[in-house]
mmCIF file of C-alpha atoms in Angstrom:
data_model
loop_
_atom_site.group_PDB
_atom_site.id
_atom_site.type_symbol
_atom_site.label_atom_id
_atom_site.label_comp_id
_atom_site.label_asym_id
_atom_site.label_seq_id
_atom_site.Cartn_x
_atom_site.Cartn_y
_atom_site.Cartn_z
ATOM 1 C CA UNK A 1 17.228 -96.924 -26.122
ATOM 2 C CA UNK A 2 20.017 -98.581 -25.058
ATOM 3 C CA UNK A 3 19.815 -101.840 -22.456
ATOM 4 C CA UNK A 4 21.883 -103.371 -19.690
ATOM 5 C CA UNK A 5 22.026 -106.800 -21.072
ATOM 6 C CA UNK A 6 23.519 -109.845 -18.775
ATOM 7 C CA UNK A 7 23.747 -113.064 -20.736
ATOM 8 C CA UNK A 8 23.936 -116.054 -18.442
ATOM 9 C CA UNK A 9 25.225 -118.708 -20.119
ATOM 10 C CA UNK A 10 28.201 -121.015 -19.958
ATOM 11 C CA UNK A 11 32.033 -120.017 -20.484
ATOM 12 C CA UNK A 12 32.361 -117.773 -23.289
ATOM 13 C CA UNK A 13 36.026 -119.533 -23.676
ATOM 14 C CA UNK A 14 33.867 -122.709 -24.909
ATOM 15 C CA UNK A 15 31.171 -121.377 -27.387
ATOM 16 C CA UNK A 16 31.531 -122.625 -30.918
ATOM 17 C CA UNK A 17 31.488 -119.607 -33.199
ATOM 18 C CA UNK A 18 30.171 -121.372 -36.377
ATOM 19 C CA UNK A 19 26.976 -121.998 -35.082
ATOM 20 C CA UNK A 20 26.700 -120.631 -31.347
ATOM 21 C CA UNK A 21 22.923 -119.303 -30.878
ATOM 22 C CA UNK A 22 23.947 -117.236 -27.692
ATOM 23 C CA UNK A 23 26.879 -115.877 -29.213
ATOM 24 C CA UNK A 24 24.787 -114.712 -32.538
ATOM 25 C CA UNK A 25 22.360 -113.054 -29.813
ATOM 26 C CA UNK A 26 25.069 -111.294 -28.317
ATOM 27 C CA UNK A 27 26.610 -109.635 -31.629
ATOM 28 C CA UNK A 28 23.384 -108.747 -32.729
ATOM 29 C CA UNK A 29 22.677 -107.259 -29.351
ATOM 30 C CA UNK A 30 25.799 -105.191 -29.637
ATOM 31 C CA UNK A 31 25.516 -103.964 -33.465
ATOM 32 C CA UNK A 32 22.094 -101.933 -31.320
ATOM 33 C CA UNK A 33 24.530 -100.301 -29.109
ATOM 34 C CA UNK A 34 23.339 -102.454 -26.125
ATOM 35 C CA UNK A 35 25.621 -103.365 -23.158
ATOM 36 C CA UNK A 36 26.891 -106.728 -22.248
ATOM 37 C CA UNK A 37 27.493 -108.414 -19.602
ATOM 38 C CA UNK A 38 28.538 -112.525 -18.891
ATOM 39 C CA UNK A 39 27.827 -114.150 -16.134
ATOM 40 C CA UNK A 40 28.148 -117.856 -15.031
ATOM 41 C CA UNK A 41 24.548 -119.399 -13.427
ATOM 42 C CA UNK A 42 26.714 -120.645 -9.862
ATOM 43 C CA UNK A 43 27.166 -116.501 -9.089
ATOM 44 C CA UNK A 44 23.387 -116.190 -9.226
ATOM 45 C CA UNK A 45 22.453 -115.299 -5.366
ATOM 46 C CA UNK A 46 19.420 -113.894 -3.248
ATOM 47 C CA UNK A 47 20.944 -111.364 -1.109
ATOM 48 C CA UNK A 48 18.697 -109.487 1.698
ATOM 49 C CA UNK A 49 16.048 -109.439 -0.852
ATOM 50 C CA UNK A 50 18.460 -108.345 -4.180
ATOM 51 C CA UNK A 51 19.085 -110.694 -6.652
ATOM 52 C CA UNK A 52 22.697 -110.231 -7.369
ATOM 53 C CA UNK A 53 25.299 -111.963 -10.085
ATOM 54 C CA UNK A 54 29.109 -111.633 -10.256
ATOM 55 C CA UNK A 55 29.330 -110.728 -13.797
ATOM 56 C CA UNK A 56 32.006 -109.194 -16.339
ATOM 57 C CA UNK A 57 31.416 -106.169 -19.048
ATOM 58 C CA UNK A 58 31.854 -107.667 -22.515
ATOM 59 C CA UNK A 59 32.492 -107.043 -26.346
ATOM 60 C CA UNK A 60 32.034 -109.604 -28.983
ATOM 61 C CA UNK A 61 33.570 -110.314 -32.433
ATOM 62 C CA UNK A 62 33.204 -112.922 -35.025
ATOM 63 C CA UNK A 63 37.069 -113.756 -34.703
ATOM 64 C CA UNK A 64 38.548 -117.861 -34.033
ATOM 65 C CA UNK A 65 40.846 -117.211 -31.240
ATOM 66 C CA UNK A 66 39.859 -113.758 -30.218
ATOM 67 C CA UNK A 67 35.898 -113.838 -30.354
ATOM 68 C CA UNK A 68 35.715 -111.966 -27.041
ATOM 69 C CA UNK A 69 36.754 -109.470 -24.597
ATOM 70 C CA UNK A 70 35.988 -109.192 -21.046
ATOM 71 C CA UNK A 71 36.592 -106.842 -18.367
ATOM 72 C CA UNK A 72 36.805 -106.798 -14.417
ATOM 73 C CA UNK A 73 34.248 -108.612 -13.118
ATOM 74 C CA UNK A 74 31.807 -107.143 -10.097
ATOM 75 C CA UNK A 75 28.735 -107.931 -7.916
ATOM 76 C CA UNK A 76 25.833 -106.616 -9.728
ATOM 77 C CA UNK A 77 22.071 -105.837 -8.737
ATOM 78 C CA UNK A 78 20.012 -107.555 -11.360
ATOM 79 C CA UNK A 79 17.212 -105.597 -10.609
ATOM 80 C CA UNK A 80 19.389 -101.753 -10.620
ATOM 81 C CA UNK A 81 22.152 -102.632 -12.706
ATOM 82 C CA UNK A 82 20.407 -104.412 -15.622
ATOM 83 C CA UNK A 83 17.416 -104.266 -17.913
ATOM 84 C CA UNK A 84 16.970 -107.239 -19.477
ATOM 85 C CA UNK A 85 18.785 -110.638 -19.072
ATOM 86 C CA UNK A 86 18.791 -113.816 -21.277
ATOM 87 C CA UNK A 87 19.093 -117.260 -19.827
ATOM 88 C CA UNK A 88 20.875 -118.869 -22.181
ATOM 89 C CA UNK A 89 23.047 -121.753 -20.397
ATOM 90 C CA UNK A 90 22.382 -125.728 -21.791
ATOM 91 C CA UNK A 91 21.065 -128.105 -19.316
ATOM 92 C CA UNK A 92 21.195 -130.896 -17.715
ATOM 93 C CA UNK A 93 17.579 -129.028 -16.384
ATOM 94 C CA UNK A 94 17.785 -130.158 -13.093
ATOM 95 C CA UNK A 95 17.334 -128.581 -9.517
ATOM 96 C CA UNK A 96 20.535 -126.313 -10.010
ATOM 97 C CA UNK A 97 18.535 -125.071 -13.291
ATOM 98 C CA UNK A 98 14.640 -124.823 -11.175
ATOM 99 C CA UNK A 99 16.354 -122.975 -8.477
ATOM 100 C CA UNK A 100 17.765 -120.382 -10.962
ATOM 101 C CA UNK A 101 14.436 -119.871 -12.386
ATOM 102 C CA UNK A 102 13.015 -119.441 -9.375
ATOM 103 C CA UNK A 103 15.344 -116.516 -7.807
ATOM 104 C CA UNK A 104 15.089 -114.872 -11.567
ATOM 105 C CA UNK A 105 11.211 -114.968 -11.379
ATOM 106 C CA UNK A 106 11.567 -112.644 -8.224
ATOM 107 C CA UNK A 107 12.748 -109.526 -11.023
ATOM 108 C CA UNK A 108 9.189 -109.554 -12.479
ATOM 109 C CA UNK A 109 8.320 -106.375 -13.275
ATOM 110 C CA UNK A 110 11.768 -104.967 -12.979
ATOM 111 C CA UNK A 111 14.153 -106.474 -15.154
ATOM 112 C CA UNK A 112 13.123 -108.341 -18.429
ATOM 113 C CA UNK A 113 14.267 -111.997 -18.279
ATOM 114 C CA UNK A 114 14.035 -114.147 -22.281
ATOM 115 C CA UNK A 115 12.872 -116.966 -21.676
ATOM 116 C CA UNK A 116 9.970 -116.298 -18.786
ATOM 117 C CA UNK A 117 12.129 -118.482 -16.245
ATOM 118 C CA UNK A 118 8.842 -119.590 -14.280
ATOM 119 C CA UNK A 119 7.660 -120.644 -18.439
ATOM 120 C CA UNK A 120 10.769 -122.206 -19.070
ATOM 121 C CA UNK A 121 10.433 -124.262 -15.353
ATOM 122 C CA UNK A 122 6.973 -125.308 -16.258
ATOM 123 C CA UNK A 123 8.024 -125.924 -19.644
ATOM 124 C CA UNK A 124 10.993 -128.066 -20.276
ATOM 125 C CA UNK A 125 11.370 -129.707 -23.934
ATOM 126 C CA UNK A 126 9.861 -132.883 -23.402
ATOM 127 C CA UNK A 127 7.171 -132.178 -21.277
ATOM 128 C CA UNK A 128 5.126 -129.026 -22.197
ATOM 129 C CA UNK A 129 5.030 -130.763 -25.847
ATOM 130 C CA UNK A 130 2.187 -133.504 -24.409
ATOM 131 C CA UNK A 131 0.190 -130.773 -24.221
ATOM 132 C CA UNK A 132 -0.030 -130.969 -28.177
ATOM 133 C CA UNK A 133 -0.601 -134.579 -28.176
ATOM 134 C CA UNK A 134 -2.129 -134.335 -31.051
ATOM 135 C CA UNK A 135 0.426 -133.403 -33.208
ATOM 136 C CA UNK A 136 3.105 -136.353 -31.374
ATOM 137 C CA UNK A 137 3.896 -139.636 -32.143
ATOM 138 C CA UNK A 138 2.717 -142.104 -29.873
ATOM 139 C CA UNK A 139 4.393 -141.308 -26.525
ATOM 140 C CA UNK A 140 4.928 -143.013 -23.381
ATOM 141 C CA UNK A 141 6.692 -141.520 -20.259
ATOM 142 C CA UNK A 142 7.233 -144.019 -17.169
ATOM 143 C CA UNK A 143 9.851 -145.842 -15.675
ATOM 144 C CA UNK A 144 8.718 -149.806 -15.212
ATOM 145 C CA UNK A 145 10.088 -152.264 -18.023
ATOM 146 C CA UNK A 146 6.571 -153.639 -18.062
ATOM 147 C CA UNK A 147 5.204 -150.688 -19.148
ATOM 148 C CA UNK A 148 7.662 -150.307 -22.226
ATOM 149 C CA UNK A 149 6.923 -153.540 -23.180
ATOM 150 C CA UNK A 150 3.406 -152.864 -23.485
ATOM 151 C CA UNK A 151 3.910 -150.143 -25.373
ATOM 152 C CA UNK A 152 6.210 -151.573 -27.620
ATOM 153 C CA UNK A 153 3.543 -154.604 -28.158
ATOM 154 C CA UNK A 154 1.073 -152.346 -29.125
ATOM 155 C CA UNK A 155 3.358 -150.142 -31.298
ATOM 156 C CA UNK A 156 3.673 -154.003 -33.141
ATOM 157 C CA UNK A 157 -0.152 -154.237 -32.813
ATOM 158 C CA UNK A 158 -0.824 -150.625 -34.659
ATOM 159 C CA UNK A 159 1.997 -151.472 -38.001
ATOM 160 C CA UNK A 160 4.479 -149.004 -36.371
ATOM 161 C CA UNK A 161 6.725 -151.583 -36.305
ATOM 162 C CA UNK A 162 8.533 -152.979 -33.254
ATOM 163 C CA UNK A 163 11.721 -150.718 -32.648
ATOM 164 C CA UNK A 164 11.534 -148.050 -29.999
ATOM 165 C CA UNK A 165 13.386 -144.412 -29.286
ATOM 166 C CA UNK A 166 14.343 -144.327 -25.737
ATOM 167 C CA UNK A 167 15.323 -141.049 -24.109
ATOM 168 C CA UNK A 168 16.199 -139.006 -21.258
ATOM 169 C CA UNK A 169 12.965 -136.166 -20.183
ATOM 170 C CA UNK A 170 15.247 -133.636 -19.393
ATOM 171 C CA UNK A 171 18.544 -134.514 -21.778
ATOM 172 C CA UNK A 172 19.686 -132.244 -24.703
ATOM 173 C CA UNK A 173 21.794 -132.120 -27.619
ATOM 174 C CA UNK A 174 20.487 -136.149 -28.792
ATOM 175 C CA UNK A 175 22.392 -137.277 -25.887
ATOM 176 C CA UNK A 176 21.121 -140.917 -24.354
ATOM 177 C CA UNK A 177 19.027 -141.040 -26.969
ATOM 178 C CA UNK A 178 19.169 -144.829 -27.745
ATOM 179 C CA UNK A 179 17.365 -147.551 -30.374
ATOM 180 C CA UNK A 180 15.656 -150.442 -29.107
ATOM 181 C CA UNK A 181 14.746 -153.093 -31.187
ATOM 182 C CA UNK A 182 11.641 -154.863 -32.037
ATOM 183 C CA UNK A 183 13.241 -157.805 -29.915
ATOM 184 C CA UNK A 184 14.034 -155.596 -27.101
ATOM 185 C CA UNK A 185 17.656 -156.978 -26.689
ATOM 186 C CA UNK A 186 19.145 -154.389 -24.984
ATOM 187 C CA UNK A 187 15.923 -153.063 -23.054
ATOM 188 C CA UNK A 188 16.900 -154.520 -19.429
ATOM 189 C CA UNK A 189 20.612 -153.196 -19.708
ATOM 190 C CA UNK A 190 19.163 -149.481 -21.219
ATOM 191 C CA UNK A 191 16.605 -149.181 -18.470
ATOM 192 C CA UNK A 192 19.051 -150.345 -15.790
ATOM 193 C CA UNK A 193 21.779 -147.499 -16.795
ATOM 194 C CA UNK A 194 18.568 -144.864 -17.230
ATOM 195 C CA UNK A 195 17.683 -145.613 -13.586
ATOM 196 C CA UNK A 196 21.084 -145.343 -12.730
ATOM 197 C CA UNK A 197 21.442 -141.867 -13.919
ATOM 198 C CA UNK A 198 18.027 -140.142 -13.475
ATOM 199 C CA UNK A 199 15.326 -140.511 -11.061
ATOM 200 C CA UNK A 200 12.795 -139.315 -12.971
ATOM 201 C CA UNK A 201 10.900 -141.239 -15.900
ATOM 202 C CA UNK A 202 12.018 -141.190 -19.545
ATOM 203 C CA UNK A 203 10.584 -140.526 -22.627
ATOM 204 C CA UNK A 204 9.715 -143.811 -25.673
ATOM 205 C CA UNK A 205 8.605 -143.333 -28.857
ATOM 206 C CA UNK A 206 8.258 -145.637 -31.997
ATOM 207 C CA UNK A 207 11.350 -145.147 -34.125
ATOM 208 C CA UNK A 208 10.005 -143.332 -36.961
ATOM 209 C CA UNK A 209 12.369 -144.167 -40.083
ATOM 210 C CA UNK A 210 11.641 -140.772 -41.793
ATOM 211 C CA UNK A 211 14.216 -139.278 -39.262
ATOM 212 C CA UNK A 212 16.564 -140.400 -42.059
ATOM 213 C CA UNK A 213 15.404 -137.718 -43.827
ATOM 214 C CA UNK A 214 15.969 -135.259 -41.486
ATOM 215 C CA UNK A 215 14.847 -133.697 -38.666
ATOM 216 C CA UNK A 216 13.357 -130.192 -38.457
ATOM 217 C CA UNK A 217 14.567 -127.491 -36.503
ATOM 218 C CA UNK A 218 11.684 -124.492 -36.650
ATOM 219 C CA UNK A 219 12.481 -121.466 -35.045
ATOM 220 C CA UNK A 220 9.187 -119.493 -33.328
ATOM 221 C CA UNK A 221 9.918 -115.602 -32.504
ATOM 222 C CA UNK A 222 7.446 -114.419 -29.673
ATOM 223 C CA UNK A 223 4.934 -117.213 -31.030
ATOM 224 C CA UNK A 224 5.643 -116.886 -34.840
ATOM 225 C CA UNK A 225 7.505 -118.551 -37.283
ATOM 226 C CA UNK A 226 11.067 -117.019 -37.977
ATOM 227 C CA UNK A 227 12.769 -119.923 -40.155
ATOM 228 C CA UNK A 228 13.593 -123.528 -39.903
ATOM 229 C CA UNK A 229 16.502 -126.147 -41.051
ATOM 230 C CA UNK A 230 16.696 -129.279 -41.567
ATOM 231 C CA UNK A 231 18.598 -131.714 -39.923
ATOM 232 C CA UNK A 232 20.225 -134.712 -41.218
ATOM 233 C CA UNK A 233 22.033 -137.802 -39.494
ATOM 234 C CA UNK A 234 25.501 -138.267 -40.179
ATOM 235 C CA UNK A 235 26.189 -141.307 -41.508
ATOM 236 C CA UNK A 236 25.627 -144.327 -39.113
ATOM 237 C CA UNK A 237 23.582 -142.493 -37.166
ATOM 238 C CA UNK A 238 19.709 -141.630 -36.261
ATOM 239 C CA UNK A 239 20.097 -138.752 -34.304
ATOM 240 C CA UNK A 240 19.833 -135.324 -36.761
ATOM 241 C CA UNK A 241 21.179 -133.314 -33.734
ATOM 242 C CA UNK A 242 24.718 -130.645 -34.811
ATOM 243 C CA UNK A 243 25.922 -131.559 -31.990
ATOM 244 C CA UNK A 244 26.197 -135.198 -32.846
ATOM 245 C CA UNK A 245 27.655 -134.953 -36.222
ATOM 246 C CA UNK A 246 23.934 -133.967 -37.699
ATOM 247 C CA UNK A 247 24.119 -131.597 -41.073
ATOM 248 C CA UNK A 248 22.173 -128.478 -41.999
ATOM 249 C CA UNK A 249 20.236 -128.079 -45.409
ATOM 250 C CA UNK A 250 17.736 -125.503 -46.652
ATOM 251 C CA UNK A 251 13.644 -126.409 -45.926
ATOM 252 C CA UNK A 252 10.241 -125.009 -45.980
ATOM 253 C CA UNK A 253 7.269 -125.925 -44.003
ATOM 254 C CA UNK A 254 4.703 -128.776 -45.170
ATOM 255 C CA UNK A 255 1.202 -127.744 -44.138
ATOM 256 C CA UNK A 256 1.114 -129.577 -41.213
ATOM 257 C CA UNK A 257 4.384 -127.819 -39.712
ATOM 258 C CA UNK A 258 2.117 -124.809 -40.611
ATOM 259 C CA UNK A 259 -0.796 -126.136 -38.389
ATOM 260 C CA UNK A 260 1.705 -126.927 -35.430
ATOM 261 C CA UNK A 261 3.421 -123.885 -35.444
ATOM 262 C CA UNK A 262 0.150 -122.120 -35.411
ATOM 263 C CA UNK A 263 -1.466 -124.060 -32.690
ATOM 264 C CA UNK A 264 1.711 -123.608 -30.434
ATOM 265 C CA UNK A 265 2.439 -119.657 -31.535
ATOM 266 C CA UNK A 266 -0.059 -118.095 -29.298
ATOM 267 C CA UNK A 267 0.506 -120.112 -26.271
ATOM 268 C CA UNK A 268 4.352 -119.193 -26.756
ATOM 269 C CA UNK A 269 3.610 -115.448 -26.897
ATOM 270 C CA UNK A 270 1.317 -115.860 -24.036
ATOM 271 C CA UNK A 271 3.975 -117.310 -21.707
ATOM 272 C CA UNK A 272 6.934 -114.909 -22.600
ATOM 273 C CA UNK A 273 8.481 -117.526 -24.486
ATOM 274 C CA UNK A 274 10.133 -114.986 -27.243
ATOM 275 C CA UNK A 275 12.607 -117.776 -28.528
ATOM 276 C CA UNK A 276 11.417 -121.422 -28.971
ATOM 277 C CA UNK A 277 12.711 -124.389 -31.696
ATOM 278 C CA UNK A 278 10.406 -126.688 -31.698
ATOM 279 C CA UNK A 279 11.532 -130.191 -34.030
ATOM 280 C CA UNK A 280 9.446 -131.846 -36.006
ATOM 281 C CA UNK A 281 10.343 -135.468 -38.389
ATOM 282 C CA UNK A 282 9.041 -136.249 -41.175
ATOM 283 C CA UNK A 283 6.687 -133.060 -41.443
ATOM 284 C CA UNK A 284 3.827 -134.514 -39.602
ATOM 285 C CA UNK A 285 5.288 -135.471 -35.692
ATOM 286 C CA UNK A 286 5.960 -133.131 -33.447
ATOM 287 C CA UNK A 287 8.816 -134.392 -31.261
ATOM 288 C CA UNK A 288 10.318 -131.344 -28.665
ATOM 289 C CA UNK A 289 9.131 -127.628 -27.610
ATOM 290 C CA UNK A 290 13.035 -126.459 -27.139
ATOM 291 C CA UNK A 291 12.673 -123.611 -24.598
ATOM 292 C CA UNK A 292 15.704 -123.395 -22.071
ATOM 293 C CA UNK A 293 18.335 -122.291 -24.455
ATOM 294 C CA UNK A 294 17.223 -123.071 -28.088
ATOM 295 C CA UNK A 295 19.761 -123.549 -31.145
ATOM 296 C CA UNK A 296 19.454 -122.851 -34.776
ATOM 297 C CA UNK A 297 19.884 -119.611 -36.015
ATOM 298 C CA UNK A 298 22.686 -119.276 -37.485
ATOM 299 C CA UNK A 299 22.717 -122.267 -39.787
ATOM 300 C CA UNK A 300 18.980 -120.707 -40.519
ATOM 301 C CA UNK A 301 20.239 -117.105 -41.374
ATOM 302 C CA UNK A 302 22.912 -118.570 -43.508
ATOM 303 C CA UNK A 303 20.438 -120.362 -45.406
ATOM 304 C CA UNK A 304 17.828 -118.074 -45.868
ATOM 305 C CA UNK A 305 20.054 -114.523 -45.844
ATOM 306 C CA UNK A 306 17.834 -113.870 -42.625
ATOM 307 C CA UNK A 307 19.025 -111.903 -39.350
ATOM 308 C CA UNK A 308 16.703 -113.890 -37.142
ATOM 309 C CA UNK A 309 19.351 -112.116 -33.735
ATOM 310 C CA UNK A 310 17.660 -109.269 -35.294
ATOM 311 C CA UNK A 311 14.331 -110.384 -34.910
ATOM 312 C CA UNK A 312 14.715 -111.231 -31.321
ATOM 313 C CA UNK A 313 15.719 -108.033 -30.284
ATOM 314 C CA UNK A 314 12.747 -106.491 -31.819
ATOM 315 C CA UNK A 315 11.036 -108.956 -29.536
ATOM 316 C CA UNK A 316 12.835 -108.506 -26.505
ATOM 317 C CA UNK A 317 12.901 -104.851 -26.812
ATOM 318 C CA UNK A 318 9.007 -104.542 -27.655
ATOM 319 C CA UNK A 319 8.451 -106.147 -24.800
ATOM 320 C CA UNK A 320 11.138 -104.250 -22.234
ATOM 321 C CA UNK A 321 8.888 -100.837 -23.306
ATOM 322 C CA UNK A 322 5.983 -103.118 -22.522
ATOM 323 C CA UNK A 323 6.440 -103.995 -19.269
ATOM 324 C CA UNK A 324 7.926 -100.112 -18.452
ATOM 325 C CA UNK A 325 4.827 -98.793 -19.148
ATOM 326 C CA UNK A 326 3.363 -101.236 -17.074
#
């Protein structure tokens, strides 16, 4: 069967083809015969009770230069028009990103949206993972000073030594991710710029030193594992993130990765959360539940001679017959 497929996601002119998820999604989409469409999140309207897009026909190629071509672009009726969307654009997650979840949760039943948007509103990276506190470092979310000093004390207090990750709850990509150390130098200046830029709290962890040895990316498909990579820092760095100058290597899982990704597989499934990375360091902590528009494939499939677009689809489409037979 073929689908009407509308990928929202940023400007197609700005993908990087060596190691785009979206854009792997999108050729594997079109080697099924399915059709594409792109269209940019600010078009997204509720009109009279439609929910409606101005969005562009597309074709896709593996080419530098000439990795795309688009047609005219039209208003279209995501609930007539297409079958199954994917809501692929980064964050920031912030009201712009909650409001477009919450006009795509009105096409329930209609059209098939990957990731559930009212799942991925509920469940942004760094906060549906405390519900597997078990598997987490220590973890403290808040905003006073006070309180980070506490919890850096009794990091000292437990032999996790004294240096601290500092974060933003709703950032991406390792950005404003920051060291503090055990002296908590540059705490007051960090925590005055983190106020500055986000009103909600932020995320501390102990620095765990076996980041140095990478970071795992592990790719779940409709709650099950599909792959994984791991992630190292580039050199004068702590952040493992591609983005940041991170590299890919080959991995497998260490049993415990194999407990976590069974704990968190059915709960995935359950929420219509087809395509998740979750990252784990040092092959014990469980550190992020990547839902809103996960990375990793490609560098995985290269690895492991996988076609993990392919295994998506098979998601996406089991679950499009699903929900038409009601």
């Amino acid at each position: 069967m073929t689908l009407r497929v509308a990928v929202q996601m940023d400007p197609l002119e700005t993908i990087n083809l060596a190691g785009d998820s979206s854009f792997a999604l999108m050729l594997a989409a079109q080697a099924r015969g399915h059709e594409l469409w792109h269209y940019d999140v600010a078009t997204l309207a509720f009109d009279m009770g439609r929910i409606t897009c101005w969005a562009a026909p597309v074709t896709v190629q593996r080419k530098a230069g000439d990795h795309f071509q688009r047609g005219d672009y039209r208003k279209l009726d995501l609930a007539e028009d297409i079958d199954v969307i994917l809501m692929r654009q980064d964050p920031p997650f912030d009201l712009g990103y909650i409001t477009a979840t919450h006009l795509l949760e009105r096409l329930e039943g209609t059209t098939l949206v990957v990731n559930d948007p009212a799942s991925v509103r509920n469940a942004p990276e760094k906060v549906m993972v405390l519900d597997f506190a078990r598997f987490m470092p220590p973890t403290l979310v808040a905003r006073r000073i006070d309180d980070v000093r506490e919890f850096q004390a009794r990091m000292i207090a437990k032999g996790m030594g004294g240096d601290l990750v500092i974060k933003p709850l709703h950032g991406n990509g390792g950005k404003a991710v920051f060291r503090i150390p055990a002296d908590g130098s540059n705490l007051g200046a960090l925590l005055e710029m983190f106020h500055a830029a986000w009103v909600e709290p932020f995320m501390v962890q102990p620095f765990l030193p076996d980041v140095a040895k990478g970071d795992k990316r592990i790719v779940l498909v409709d709650g099950v594992y599909a792959g994984a990579i791991n992630r190292r820092p580039g050199a004068g760095e702590f952040r493992s993130n591609l983005a940041v100058g991170g590299s890919a290597e080959p991995t497998e899982l260490t049993a415990r990765e194999e407990e976590i990704c069974a704990a968190l597989g059915p709960v995935l499934k359950a929420k219509g959360l087809v395509f998740v990375g979750i990252d784990v360091i040092g092959g014990e902590w469980l550190t992020e539940i990547n839902v809103t528009s996960p990375t990793g494939i490609v560098a995985i499939d290269r690895f492991n001679g996988t076609d993990t677009g392919a295994r998506i689809w098979d998601a996406i489409e089991e679950r499009h017959a699903a929900m038409l037979r009601g």
